[in-house]
CSV table of C-alpha atoms in Angstrom, one decimal:
chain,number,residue,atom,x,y,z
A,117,UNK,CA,0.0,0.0,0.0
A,118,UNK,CA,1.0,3.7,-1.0
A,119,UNK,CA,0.8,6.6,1.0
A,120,UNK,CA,-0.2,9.6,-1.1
A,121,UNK,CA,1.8,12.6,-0.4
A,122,UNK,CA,-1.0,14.5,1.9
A,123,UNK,CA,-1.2,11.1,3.7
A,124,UNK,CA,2.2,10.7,4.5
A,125,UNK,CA,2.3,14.7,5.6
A,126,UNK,CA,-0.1,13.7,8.1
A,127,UNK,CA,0.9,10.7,9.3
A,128,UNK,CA,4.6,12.7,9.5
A,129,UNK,CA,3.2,15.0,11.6
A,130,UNK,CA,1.0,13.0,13.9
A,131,UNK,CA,4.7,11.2,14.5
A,132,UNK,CA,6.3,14.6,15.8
A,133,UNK,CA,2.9,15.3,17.8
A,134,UNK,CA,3.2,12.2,19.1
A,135,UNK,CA,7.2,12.0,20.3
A,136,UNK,CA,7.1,15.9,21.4
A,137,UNK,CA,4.2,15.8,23.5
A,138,UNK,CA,5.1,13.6,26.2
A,139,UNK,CA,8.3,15.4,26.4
A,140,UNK,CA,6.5,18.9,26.5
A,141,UNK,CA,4.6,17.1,29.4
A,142,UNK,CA,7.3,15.9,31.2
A,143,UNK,CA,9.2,19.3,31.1
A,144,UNK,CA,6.1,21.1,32.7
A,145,UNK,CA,5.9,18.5,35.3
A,146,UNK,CA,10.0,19.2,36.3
A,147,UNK,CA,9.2,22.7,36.0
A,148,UNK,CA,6.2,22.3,38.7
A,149,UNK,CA,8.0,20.0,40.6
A,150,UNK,CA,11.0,22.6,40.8
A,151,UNK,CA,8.3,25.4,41.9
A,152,UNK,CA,6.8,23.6,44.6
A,153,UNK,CA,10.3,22.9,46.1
A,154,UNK,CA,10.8,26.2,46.4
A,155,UNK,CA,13.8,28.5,45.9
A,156,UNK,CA,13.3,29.3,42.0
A,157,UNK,CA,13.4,32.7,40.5
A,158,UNK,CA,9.9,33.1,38.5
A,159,UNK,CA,10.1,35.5,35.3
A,160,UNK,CA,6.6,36.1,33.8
A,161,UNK,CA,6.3,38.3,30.9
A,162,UNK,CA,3.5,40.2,31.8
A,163,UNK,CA,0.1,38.9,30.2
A,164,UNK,CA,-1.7,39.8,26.5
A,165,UNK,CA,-2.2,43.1,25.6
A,166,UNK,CA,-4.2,45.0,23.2
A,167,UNK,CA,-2.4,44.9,19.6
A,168,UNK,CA,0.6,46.9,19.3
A,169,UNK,CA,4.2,47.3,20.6
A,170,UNK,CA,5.9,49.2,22.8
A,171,UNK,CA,3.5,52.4,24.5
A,172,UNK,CA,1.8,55.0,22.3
A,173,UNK,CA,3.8,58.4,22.2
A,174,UNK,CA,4.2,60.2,25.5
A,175,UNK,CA,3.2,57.9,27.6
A,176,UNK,CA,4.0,57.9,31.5
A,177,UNK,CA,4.1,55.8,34.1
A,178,UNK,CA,2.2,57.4,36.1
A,179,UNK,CA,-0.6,57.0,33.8
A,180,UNK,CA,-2.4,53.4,32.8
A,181,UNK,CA,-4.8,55.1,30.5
A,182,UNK,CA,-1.6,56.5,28.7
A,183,UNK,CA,0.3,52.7,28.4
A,184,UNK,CA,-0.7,50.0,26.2
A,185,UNK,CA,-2.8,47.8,29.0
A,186,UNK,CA,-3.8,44.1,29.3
A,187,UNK,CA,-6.3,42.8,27.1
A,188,UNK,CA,-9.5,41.3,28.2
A,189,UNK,CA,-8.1,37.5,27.2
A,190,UNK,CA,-4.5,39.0,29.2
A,191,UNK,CA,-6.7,39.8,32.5
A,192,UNK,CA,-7.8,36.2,32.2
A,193,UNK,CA,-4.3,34.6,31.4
A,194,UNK,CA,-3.3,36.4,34.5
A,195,UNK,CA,-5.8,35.4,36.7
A,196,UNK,CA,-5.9,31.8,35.6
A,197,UNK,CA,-1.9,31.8,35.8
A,198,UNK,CA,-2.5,32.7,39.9
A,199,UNK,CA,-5.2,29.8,40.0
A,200,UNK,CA,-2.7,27.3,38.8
A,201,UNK,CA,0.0,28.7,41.3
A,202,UNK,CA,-2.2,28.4,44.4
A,203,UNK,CA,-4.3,25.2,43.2
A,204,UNK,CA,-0.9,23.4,43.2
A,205,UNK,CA,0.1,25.6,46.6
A,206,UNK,CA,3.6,27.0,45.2
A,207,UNK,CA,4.8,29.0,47.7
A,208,UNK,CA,5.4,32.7,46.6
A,209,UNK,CA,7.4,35.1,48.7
A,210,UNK,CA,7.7,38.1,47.5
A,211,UNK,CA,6.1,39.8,43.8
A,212,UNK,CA,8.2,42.3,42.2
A,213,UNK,CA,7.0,44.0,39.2
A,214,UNK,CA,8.0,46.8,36.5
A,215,UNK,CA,6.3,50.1,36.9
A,216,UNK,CA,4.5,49.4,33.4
A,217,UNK,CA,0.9,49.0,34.1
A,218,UNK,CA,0.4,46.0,31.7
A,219,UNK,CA,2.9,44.1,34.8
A,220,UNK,CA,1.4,45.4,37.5
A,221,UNK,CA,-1.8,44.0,36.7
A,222,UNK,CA,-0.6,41.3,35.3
A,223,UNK,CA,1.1,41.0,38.8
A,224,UNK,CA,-2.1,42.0,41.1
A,225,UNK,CA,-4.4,40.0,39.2
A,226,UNK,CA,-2.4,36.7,39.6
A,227,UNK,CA,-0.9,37.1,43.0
A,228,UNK,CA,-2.8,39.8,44.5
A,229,UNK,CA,0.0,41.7,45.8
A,230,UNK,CA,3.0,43.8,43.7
A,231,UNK,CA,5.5,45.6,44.7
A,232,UNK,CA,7.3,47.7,42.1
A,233,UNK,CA,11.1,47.7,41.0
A,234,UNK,CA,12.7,49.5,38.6
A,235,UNK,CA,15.2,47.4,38.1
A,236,UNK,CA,12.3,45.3,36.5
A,237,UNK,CA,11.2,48.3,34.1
A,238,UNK,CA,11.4,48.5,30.4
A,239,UNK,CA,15.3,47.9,28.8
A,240,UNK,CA,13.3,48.4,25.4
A,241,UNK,CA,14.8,52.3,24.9
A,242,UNK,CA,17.7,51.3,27.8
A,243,UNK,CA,21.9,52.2,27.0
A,244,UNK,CA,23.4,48.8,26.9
A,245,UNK,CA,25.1,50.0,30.0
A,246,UNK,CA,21.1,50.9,31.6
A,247,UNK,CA,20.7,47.4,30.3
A,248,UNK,CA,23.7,45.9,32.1
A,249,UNK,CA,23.2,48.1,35.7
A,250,UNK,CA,19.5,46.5,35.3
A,251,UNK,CA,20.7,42.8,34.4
A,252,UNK,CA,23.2,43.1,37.5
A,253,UNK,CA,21.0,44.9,40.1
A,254,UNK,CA,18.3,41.4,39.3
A,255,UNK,CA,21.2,39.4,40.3
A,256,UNK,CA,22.0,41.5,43.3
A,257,UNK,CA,18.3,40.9,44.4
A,258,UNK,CA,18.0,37.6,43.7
A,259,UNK,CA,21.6,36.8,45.7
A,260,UNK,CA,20.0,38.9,48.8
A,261,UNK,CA,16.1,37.1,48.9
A,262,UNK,CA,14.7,34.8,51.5
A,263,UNK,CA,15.3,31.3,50.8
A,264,UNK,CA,12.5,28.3,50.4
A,265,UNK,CA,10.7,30.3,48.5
A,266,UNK,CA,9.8,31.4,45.0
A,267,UNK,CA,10.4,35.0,44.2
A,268,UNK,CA,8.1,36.3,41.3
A,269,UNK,CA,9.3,39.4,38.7
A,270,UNK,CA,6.9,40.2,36.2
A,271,UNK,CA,8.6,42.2,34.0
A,272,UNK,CA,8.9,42.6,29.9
A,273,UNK,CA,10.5,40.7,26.6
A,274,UNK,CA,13.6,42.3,26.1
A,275,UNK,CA,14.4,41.9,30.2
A,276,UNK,CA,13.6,38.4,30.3
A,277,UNK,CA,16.1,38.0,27.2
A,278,UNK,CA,18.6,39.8,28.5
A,279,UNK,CA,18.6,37.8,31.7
A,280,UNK,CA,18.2,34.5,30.0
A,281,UNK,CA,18.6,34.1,26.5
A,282,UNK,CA,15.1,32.8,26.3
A,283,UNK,CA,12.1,35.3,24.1
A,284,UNK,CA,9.0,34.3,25.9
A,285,UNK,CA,5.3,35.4,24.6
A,286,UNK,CA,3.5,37.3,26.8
A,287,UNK,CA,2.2,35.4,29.8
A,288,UNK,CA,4.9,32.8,29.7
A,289,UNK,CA,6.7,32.1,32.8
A,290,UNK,CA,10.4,31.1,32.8
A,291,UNK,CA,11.9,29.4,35.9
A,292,UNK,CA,15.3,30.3,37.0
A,293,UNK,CA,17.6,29.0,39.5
A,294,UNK,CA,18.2,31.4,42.4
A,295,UNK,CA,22.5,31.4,41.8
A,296,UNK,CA,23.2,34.6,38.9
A,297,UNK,CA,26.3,33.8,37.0
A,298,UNK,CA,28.9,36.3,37.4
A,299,UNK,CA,27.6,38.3,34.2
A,300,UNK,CA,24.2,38.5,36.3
A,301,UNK,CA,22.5,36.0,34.0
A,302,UNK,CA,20.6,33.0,34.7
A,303,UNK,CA,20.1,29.5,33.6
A,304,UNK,CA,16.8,28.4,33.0
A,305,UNK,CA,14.9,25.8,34.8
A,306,UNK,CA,12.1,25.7,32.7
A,307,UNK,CA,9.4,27.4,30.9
A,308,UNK,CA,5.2,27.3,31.6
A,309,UNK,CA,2.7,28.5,28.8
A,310,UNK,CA,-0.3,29.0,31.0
A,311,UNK,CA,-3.7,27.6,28.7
């Protein structure tokens, strides 16, 4: 029996399906497993927003209605990203945030509770020295926290890169171990897409 080209497509990808999955599974569960013993570094890029990139022109902080903000499906993702944290009962210390309002939320709405860093804001328009000051004050802060306990930074993209390499879409969590290398970056536990 011949496979026509469309069937053997198929059953090519059904193959891949079928050897990645498992392995996706079995790297959220060490990822979870990791979070509920505590000690990690949690990096969330903060949840979907409304369409664009970046903030509309002359923005400020000090003003949400002024930002780009969390979408309607992003409020959710957040919310349902704390769910999974406290239906599994991951202990969280402390939640630092950037001063962008699209983390903050993203922040309050999972956790509850924020306290903001700027360490943690925006690199986007950053000096690569601002960039490096920011990448080694994280380390600094990590070094000095509480241990047996998770500490969560919602931050943005270009942080999380600079600190691991790793682009993550918005809402993604990537788990870091709690030692900085000397350069102030981290290696990566693992990474959670939230559903």
């Amino acid at each position: 029996m011949s496979l026509s080209r469309f069937q053997l497509c198929q059953f090519l990808l059904l193959l891949c399906a079928t050897s990645i999955l498992p392995a996706a599974h079995a790297d959220e569960a060490a990822t979870w497993a990791a979070l509920d013993s505590g000690n990690q570094v949690v990096l969330i890029r903060h949840a979907s927003t409304e369409p664009g990139v970046g903030d509309p022109a002359g923005f400020t902080l000090d003003d949400c209605t002024s930002q780009r903000k969390l979408s309607a499906e992003g409020r959710a993702q957040a919310q349902r990203l704390g769910e999974q944290f406290r239906q599994r009962r991951i202990p969280v210390g402390q939640v630092w945030s950037s001063s962008w309002c699209r983390c903050t939320d993203t922040a309050t709405l999972a956790f509850g509770q924020v306290k903001t860093m700027a360490m943690l804001d925006s690199s986007f328009d950053d000096s690569a020295a601002a960039v490096r000051q920011k990448r080694l004050a994280v380390a600094a802060a990590v070094r000095a926290k509480p241990a047996g306990v998770n500490l969560v930074m919602v931050t943005h993209q270009v942080n999380i890169t600079e600190l691991t390499g790793v682009v993550p879409r918005m809402g993604e969590v990537v788990v870091v171990s709690s030692t900085p290398k000397p350069d102030g970056t981290f290696a990566v536990v693992g990474r959670l897409q939230i559903p």
